[in-house]
Coordinates of C-alpha atoms in Angstrom, one line a residue:
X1 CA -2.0 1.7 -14.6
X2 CA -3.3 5.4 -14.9
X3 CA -1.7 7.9 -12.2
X4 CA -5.5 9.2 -11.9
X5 CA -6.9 6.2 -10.5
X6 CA -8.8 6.8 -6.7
X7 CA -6.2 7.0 -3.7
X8 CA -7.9 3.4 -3.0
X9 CA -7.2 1.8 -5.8
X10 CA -3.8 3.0 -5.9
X11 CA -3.3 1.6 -2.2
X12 CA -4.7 -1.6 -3.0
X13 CA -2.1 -2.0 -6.1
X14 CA 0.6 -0.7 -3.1
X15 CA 0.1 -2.7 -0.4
X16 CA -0.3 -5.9 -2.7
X17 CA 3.1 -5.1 -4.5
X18 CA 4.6 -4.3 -0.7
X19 CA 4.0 -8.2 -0.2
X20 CA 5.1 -9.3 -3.4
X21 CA 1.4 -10.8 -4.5
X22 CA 0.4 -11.2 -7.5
X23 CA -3.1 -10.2 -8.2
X24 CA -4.5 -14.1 -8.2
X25 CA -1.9 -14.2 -4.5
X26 CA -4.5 -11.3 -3.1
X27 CA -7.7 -13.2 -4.2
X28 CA -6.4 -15.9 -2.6
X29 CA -4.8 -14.2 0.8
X30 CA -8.9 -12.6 0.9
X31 CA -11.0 -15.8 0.7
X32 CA -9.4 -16.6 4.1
X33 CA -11.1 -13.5 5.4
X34 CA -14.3 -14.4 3.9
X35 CA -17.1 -15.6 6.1
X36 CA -18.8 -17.1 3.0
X37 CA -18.0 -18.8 -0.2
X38 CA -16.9 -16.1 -2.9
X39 CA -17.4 -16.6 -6.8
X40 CA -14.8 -18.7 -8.7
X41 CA -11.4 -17.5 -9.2
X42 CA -11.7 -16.3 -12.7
X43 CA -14.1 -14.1 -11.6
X44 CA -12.8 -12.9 -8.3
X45 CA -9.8 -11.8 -10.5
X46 CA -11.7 -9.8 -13.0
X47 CA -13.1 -8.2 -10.0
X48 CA -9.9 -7.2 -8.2
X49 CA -8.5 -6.2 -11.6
X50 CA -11.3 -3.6 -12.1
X51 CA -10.6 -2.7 -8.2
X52 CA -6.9 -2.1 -8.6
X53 CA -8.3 0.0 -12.0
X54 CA -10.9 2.3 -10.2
X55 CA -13.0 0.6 -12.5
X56 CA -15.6 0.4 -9.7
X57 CA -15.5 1.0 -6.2
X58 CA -15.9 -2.4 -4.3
X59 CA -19.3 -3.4 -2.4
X60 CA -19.5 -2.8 1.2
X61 CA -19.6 -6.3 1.1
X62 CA -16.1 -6.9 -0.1
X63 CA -14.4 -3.3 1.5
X64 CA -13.9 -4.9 5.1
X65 CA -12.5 -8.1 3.2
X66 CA -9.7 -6.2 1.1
X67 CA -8.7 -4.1 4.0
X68 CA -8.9 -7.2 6.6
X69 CA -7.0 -8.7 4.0
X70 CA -4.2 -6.4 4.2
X71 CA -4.2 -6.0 8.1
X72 CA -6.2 -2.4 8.1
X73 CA -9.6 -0.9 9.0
X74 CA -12.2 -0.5 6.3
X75 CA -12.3 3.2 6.2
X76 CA -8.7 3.7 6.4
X77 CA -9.0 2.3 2.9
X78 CA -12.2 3.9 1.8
X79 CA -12.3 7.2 4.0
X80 CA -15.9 9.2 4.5
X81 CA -15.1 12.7 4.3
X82 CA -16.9 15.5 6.4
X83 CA -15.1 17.8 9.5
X84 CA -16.4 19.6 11.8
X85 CA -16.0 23.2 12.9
X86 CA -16.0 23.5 16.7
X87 CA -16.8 27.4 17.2
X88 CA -20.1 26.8 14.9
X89 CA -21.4 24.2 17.3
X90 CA -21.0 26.1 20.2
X91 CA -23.0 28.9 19.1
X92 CA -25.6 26.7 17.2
X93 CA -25.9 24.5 20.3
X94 CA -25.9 27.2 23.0
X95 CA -26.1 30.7 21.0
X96 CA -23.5 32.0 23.1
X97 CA -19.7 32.9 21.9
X98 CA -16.3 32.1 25.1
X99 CA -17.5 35.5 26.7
X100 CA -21.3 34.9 27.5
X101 CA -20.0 31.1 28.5
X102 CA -17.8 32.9 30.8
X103 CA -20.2 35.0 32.4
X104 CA -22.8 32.5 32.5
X105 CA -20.5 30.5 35.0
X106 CA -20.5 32.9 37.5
X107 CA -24.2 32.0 37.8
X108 CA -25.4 30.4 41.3
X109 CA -27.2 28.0 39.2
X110 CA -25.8 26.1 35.3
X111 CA -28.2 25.5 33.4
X112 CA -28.2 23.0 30.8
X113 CA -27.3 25.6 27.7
X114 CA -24.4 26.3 29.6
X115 CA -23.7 22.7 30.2
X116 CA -23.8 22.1 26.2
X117 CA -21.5 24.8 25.7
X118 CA -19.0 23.7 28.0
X119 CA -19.3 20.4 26.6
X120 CA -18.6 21.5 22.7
X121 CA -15.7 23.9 24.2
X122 CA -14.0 20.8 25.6
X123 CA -14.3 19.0 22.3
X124 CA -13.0 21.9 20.5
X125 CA -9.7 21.8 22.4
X126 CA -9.5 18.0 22.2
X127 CA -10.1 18.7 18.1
X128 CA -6.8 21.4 18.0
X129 CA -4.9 19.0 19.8
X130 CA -2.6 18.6 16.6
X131 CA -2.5 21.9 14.9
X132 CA -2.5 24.5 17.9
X133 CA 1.3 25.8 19.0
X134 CA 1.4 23.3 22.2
X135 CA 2.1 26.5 24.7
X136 CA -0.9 28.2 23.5
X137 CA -3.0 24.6 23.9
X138 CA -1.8 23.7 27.2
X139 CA -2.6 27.4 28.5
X140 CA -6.1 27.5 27.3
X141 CA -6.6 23.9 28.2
X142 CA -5.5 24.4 31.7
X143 CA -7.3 27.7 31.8
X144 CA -10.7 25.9 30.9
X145 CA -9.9 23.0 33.1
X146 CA -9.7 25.1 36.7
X147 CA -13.3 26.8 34.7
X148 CA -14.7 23.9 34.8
X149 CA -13.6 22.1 38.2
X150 CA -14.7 26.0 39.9
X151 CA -18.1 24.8 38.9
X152 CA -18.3 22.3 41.8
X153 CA -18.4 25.1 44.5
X154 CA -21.8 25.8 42.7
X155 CA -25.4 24.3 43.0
X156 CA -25.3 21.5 40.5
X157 CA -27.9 18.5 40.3
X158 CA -26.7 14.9 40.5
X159 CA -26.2 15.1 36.9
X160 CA -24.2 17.7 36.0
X161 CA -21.6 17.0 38.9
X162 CA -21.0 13.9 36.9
X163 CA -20.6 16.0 33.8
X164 CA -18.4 18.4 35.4
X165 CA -16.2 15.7 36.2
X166 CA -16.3 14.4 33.2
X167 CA -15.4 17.3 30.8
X168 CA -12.8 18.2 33.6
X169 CA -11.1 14.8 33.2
X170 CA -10.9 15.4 29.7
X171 CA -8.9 18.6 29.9
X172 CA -6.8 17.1 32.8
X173 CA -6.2 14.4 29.4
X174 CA -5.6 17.2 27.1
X175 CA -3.0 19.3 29.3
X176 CA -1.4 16.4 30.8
X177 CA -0.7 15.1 26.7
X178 CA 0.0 18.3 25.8
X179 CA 2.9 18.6 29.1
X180 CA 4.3 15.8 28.1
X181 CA 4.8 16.8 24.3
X182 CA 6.5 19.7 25.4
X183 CA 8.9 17.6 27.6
X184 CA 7.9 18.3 30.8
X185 CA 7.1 14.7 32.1
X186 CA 6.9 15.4 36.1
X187 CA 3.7 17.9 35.2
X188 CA 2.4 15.4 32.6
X189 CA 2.7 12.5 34.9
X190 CA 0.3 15.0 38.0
X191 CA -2.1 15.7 35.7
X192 CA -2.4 12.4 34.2
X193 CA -3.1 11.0 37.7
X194 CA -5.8 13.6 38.2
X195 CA -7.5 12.9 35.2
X196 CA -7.7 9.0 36.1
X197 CA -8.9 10.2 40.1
X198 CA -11.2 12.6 37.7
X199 CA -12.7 9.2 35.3
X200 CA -12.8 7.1 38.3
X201 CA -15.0 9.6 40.4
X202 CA -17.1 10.1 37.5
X203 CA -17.4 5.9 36.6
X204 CA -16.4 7.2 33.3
X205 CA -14.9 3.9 31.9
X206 CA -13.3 6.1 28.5
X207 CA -11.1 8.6 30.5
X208 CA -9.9 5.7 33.1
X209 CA -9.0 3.9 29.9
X210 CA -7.1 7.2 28.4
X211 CA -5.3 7.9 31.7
X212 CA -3.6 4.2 31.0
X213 CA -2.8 4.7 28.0
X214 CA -0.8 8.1 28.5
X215 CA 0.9 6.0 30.7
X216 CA 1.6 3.4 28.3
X217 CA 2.9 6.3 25.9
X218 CA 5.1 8.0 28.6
X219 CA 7.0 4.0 28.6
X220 CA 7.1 3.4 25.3
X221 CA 9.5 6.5 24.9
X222 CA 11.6 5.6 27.7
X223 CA 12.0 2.3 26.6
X224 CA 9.9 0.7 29.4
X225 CA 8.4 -2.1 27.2
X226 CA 7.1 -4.1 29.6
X227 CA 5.5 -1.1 31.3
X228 CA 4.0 -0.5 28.5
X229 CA 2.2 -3.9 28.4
X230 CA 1.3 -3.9 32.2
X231 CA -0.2 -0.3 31.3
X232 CA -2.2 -1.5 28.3
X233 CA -3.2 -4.2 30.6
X234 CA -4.6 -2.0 33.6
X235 CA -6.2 0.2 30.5
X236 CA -8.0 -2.6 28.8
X237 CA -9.3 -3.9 32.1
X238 CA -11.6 -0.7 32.3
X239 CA -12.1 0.2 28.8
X240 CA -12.3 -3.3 27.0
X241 CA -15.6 -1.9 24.7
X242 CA -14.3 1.9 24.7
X243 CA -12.4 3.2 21.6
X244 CA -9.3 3.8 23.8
X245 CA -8.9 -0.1 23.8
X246 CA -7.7 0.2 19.9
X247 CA -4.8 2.4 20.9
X248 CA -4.3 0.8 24.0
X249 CA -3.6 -2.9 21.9
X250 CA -1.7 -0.8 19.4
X251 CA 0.9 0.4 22.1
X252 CA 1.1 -3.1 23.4
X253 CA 1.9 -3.9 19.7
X254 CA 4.5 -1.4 19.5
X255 CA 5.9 -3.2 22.8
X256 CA 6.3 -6.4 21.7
X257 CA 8.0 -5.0 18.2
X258 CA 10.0 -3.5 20.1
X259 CA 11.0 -6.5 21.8
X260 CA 11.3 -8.4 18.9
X261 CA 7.8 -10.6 19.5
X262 CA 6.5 -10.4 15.6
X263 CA 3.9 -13.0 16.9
X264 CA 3.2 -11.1 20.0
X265 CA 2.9 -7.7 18.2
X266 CA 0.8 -8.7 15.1
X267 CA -1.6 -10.5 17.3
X268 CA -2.4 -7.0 19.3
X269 CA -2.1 -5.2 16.4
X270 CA -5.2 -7.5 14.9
X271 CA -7.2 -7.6 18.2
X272 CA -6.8 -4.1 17.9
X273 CA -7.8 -3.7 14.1
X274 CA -10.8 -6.2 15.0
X275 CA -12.0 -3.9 17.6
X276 CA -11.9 -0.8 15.3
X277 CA -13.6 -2.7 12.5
X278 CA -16.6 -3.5 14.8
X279 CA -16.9 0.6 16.1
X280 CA -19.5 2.8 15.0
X281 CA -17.6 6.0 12.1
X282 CA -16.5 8.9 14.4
X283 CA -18.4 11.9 13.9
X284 CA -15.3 14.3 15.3
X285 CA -11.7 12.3 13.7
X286 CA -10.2 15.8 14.7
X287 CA -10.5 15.0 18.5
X288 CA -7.4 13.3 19.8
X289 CA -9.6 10.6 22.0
X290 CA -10.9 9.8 19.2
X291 CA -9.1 6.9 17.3
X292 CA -9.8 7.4 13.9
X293 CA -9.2 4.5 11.0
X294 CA -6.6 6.5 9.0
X295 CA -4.2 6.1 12.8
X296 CA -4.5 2.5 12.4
X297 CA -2.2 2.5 9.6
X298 CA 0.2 4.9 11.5
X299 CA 0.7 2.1 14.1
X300 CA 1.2 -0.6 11.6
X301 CA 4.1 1.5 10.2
X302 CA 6.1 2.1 13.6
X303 CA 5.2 -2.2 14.1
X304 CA 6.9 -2.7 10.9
X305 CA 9.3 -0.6 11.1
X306 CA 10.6 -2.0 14.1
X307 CA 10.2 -5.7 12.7
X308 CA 12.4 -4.6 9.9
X309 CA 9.4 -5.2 7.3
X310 CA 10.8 -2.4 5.0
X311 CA 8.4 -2.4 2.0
X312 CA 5.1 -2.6 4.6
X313 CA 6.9 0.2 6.9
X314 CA 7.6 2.2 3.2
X315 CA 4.1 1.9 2.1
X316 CA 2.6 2.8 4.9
X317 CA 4.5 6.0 5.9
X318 CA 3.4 7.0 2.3
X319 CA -0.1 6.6 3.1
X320 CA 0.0 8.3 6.5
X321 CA 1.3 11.0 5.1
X322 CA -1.3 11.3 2.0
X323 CA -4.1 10.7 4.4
X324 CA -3.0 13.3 6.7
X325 CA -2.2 15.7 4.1
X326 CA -5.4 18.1 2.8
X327 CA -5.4 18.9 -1.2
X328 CA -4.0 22.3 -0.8
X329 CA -1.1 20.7 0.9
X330 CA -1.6 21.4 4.9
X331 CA -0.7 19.0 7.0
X332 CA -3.5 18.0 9.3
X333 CA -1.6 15.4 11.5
X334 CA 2.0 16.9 11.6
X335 CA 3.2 14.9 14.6
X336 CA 2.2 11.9 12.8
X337 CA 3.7 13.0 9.4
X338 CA 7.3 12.9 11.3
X339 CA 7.0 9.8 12.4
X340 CA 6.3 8.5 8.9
X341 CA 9.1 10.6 7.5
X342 CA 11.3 9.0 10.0
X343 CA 10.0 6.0 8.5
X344 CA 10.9 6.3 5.4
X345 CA 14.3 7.7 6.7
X346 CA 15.3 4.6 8.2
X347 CA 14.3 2.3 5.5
X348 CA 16.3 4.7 3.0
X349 CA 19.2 4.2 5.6
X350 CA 19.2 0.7 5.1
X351 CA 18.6 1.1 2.1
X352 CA 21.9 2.7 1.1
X353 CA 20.5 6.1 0.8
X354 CA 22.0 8.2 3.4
X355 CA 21.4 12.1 1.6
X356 CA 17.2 10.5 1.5
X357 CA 17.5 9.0 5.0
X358 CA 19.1 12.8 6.3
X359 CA 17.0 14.3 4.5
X360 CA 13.5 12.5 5.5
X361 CA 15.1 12.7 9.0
X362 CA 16.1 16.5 8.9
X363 CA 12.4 17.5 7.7
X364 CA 10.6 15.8 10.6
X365 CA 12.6 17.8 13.2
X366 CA 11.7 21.0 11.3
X367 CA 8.1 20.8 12.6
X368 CA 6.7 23.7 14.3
X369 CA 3.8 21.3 16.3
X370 CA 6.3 18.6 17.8
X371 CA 6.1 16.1 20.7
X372 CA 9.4 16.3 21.6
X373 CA 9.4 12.5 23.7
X374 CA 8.2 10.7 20.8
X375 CA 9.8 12.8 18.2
X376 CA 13.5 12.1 19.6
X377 CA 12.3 8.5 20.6
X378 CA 12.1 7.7 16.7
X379 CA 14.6 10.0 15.5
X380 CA 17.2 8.0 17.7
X381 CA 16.0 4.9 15.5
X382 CA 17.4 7.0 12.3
X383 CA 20.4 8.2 14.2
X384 CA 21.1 4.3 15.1
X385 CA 20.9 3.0 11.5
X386 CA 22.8 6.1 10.4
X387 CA 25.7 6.0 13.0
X388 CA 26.4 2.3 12.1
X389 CA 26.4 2.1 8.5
X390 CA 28.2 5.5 7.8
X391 CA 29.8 6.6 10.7
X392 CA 32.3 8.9 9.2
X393 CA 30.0 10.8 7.1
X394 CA 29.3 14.6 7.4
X395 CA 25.6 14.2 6.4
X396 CA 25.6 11.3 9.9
X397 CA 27.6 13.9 11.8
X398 CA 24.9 16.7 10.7
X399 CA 22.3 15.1 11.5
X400 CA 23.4 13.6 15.0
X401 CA 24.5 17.1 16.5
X402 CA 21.0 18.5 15.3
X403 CA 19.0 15.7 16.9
X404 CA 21.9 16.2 20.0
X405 CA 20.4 20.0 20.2
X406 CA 17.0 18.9 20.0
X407 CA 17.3 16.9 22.7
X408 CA 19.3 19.1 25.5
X409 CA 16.8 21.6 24.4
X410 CA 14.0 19.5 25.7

């Protein structure tokens, strides 16, 4: 088939081949997903044919069946396109630039201009979550944050001292992430305990559910799996119908994989796909509480991964990192892009590839935006693999005293 064909049609034809269907095998593995009779086989395969072709771009009908059919959320298959820029929609919103915000807090009274700004400011940060150096983040983040929580000493209405708390337990989110990426899990751990005391002061049912989740992160790279059940547990207990419940069964996927459950980890990994399916498009997919469709796919891989499903895992590291790549060839989601080179560095690995398994594993801890926990966490995977099958090497030995650094650095 043409090279040219859309990115969808060429993922279709991908994940297919990754699970060795023929084309009549994927009509067939899709009426099972169907919630109503479909035409007759001939047909269905003409149909798929001119799919995998980029013939036509399939129905909104038939996108949530293909990408149900291969265990991912419509618009990771068929993404909408549009970003946001942060700085414009403070000044549209409020007309004021980070100096008159400033000033305006010193006020005796907020009013609710001021209020919008703050609001869009904390969105901002959450939205450079993955580009910004994470020094520079937590600094402004935690700068913001004790802005924000000064605001209580002030006359505020019923209303905005819910908002305060609000936008300041989604900085607390922010820095207490952004702590823990740079290694420093004491501070992470504080400030992930103020921003749940923060959510639950507020009732706000989304930043409770976050707070549960960062703990269910913090365990899955110590190698707490249970803990990280028990905290995807606690999480989904307050935020069943928030969007932190997708990534919150994802976790509790990567858990079981870990363990070795396949049945235990595919069925959070669907409950989790299910619940993204049902949600509303995000209208910011740069802020990091916001679980877009493309991540979906990024959890799959690290499942498959784990469960040694080496084609699935292959494919999609390859489309995490094409998603997350723009045209001009920035990276957009770098932290995630090292994971999926890891990825593909372990399957290479086993494989027989060791110079493509150093080398996939080499470029992922080249990254300038890293977090360090769940960069070494995966990178240990690769040095496992590597350190068994070709021990005596120089490319294994390499490798393992630059992951070695890495990690008395951090």
């Amino acid at each position: 088939m043409s090279t040219d064909r859309p990115a969808w049609a060429r993922r279709i034809t991908a994940e297919r081949d990754a699970r060795g269907w023929s084309q009549p095998d994927a009509v067939k593995a899709m009426r099972a997903h169907a919630s109503k009779e479909l035409p007759a086989d001939a047909s269905m395969l003409r149909q798929w044919k001119r799919w995998e072709s980029g013939e036509i771009v399939p129905s909104d009908f038939y996108q949530p069946l293909i990408a149900a059919t291969f265990g991912t959320v419509t618009h990771a298959l068929f993404p909408v396109t549009g970003r946001r820029d942060g700085n414009a929609e403070i000044a549209a919103a409020s007309g004021m630039e980070t100096l008159d915000i400033l000033s305006r807090l010193q006020a005796s009274d907020v009013d609710n201009a001021t209020m919008d700004a703050l609001r869009i400011t904390t969105d901002r940060l959450c939205s450079e979550y993955a580009l910004l150096p994470g020094a520079q983040l937590a600094m402004e983040g935690r700068q913001w944050l004790k802005r924000v929580v000064g605001l209580q000493s002030q006359r505020l209405t019923l209303g905005q001292h819910c908002e305060v708390l609000t936008l300041a337990g989604w900085l607390a989110l922010l820095v207490g992430c952004v702590e823990y990426d740079m290694g420093d899990r004491r501070a992470a751990e504080s400030t992930r305990r103020a921003a749940l005391s923060l959510g639950s002061e507020a009732e706000h049912a989304g930043i409770q559910g976050w707070a549960h989740e960062m703990r269910a992160w913090f365990a899955i790279t110590t190698g707490d799996y249970r803990g990280v059940v028990a905290a995807a547990k606690a999480g989904e207990g307050v935020a069943a119908h928030q969007g932190v419940a997708v990534q919150l069964a994802a976790q509790e996927a990567k858990a079981w994989a870990r363990l070795g459950d396949r049945r235990q980890a595919e069925v959070s990994l669907d409950r989790g796909r299910r619940l993204l399916e049902a949600m509303p498009y995000p209208e910011n997919l740069d802020n990091h509480f916001v679980v877009d469709p493309a991540k979906y796919d990024f959890y799959a891989m690290d499942c498959y991964r784990m469960l040694g499903e080496n084609r699935l895992a292959q494919t999609l590291a390859e489309e995490v990192i094409r998603a997350s790549t723009d045209y001009d060839g920035t990276e957009r989601s770098p932290m995630r892009i090292a994971e999926a080179r890891l990825t593909l560095g372990v399957v290479a690995a086993k494989e027989g590839d060791l110079e493509g398994a150093v080398n996939y594993g080499e470029w992922a801890l080249r990254g300038e935006r890293q977090s360090i926990p769940s960069l070494l966490a995966v990178s240990r995977e690769l040095a496992t693999v590597v350190s068994r099958d070709y021990t005596d090497e120089p490319a294994t030995r390499a490798y393992l005293d630059h992951l070695n650094t890495l990690a008395r650095q951090s």
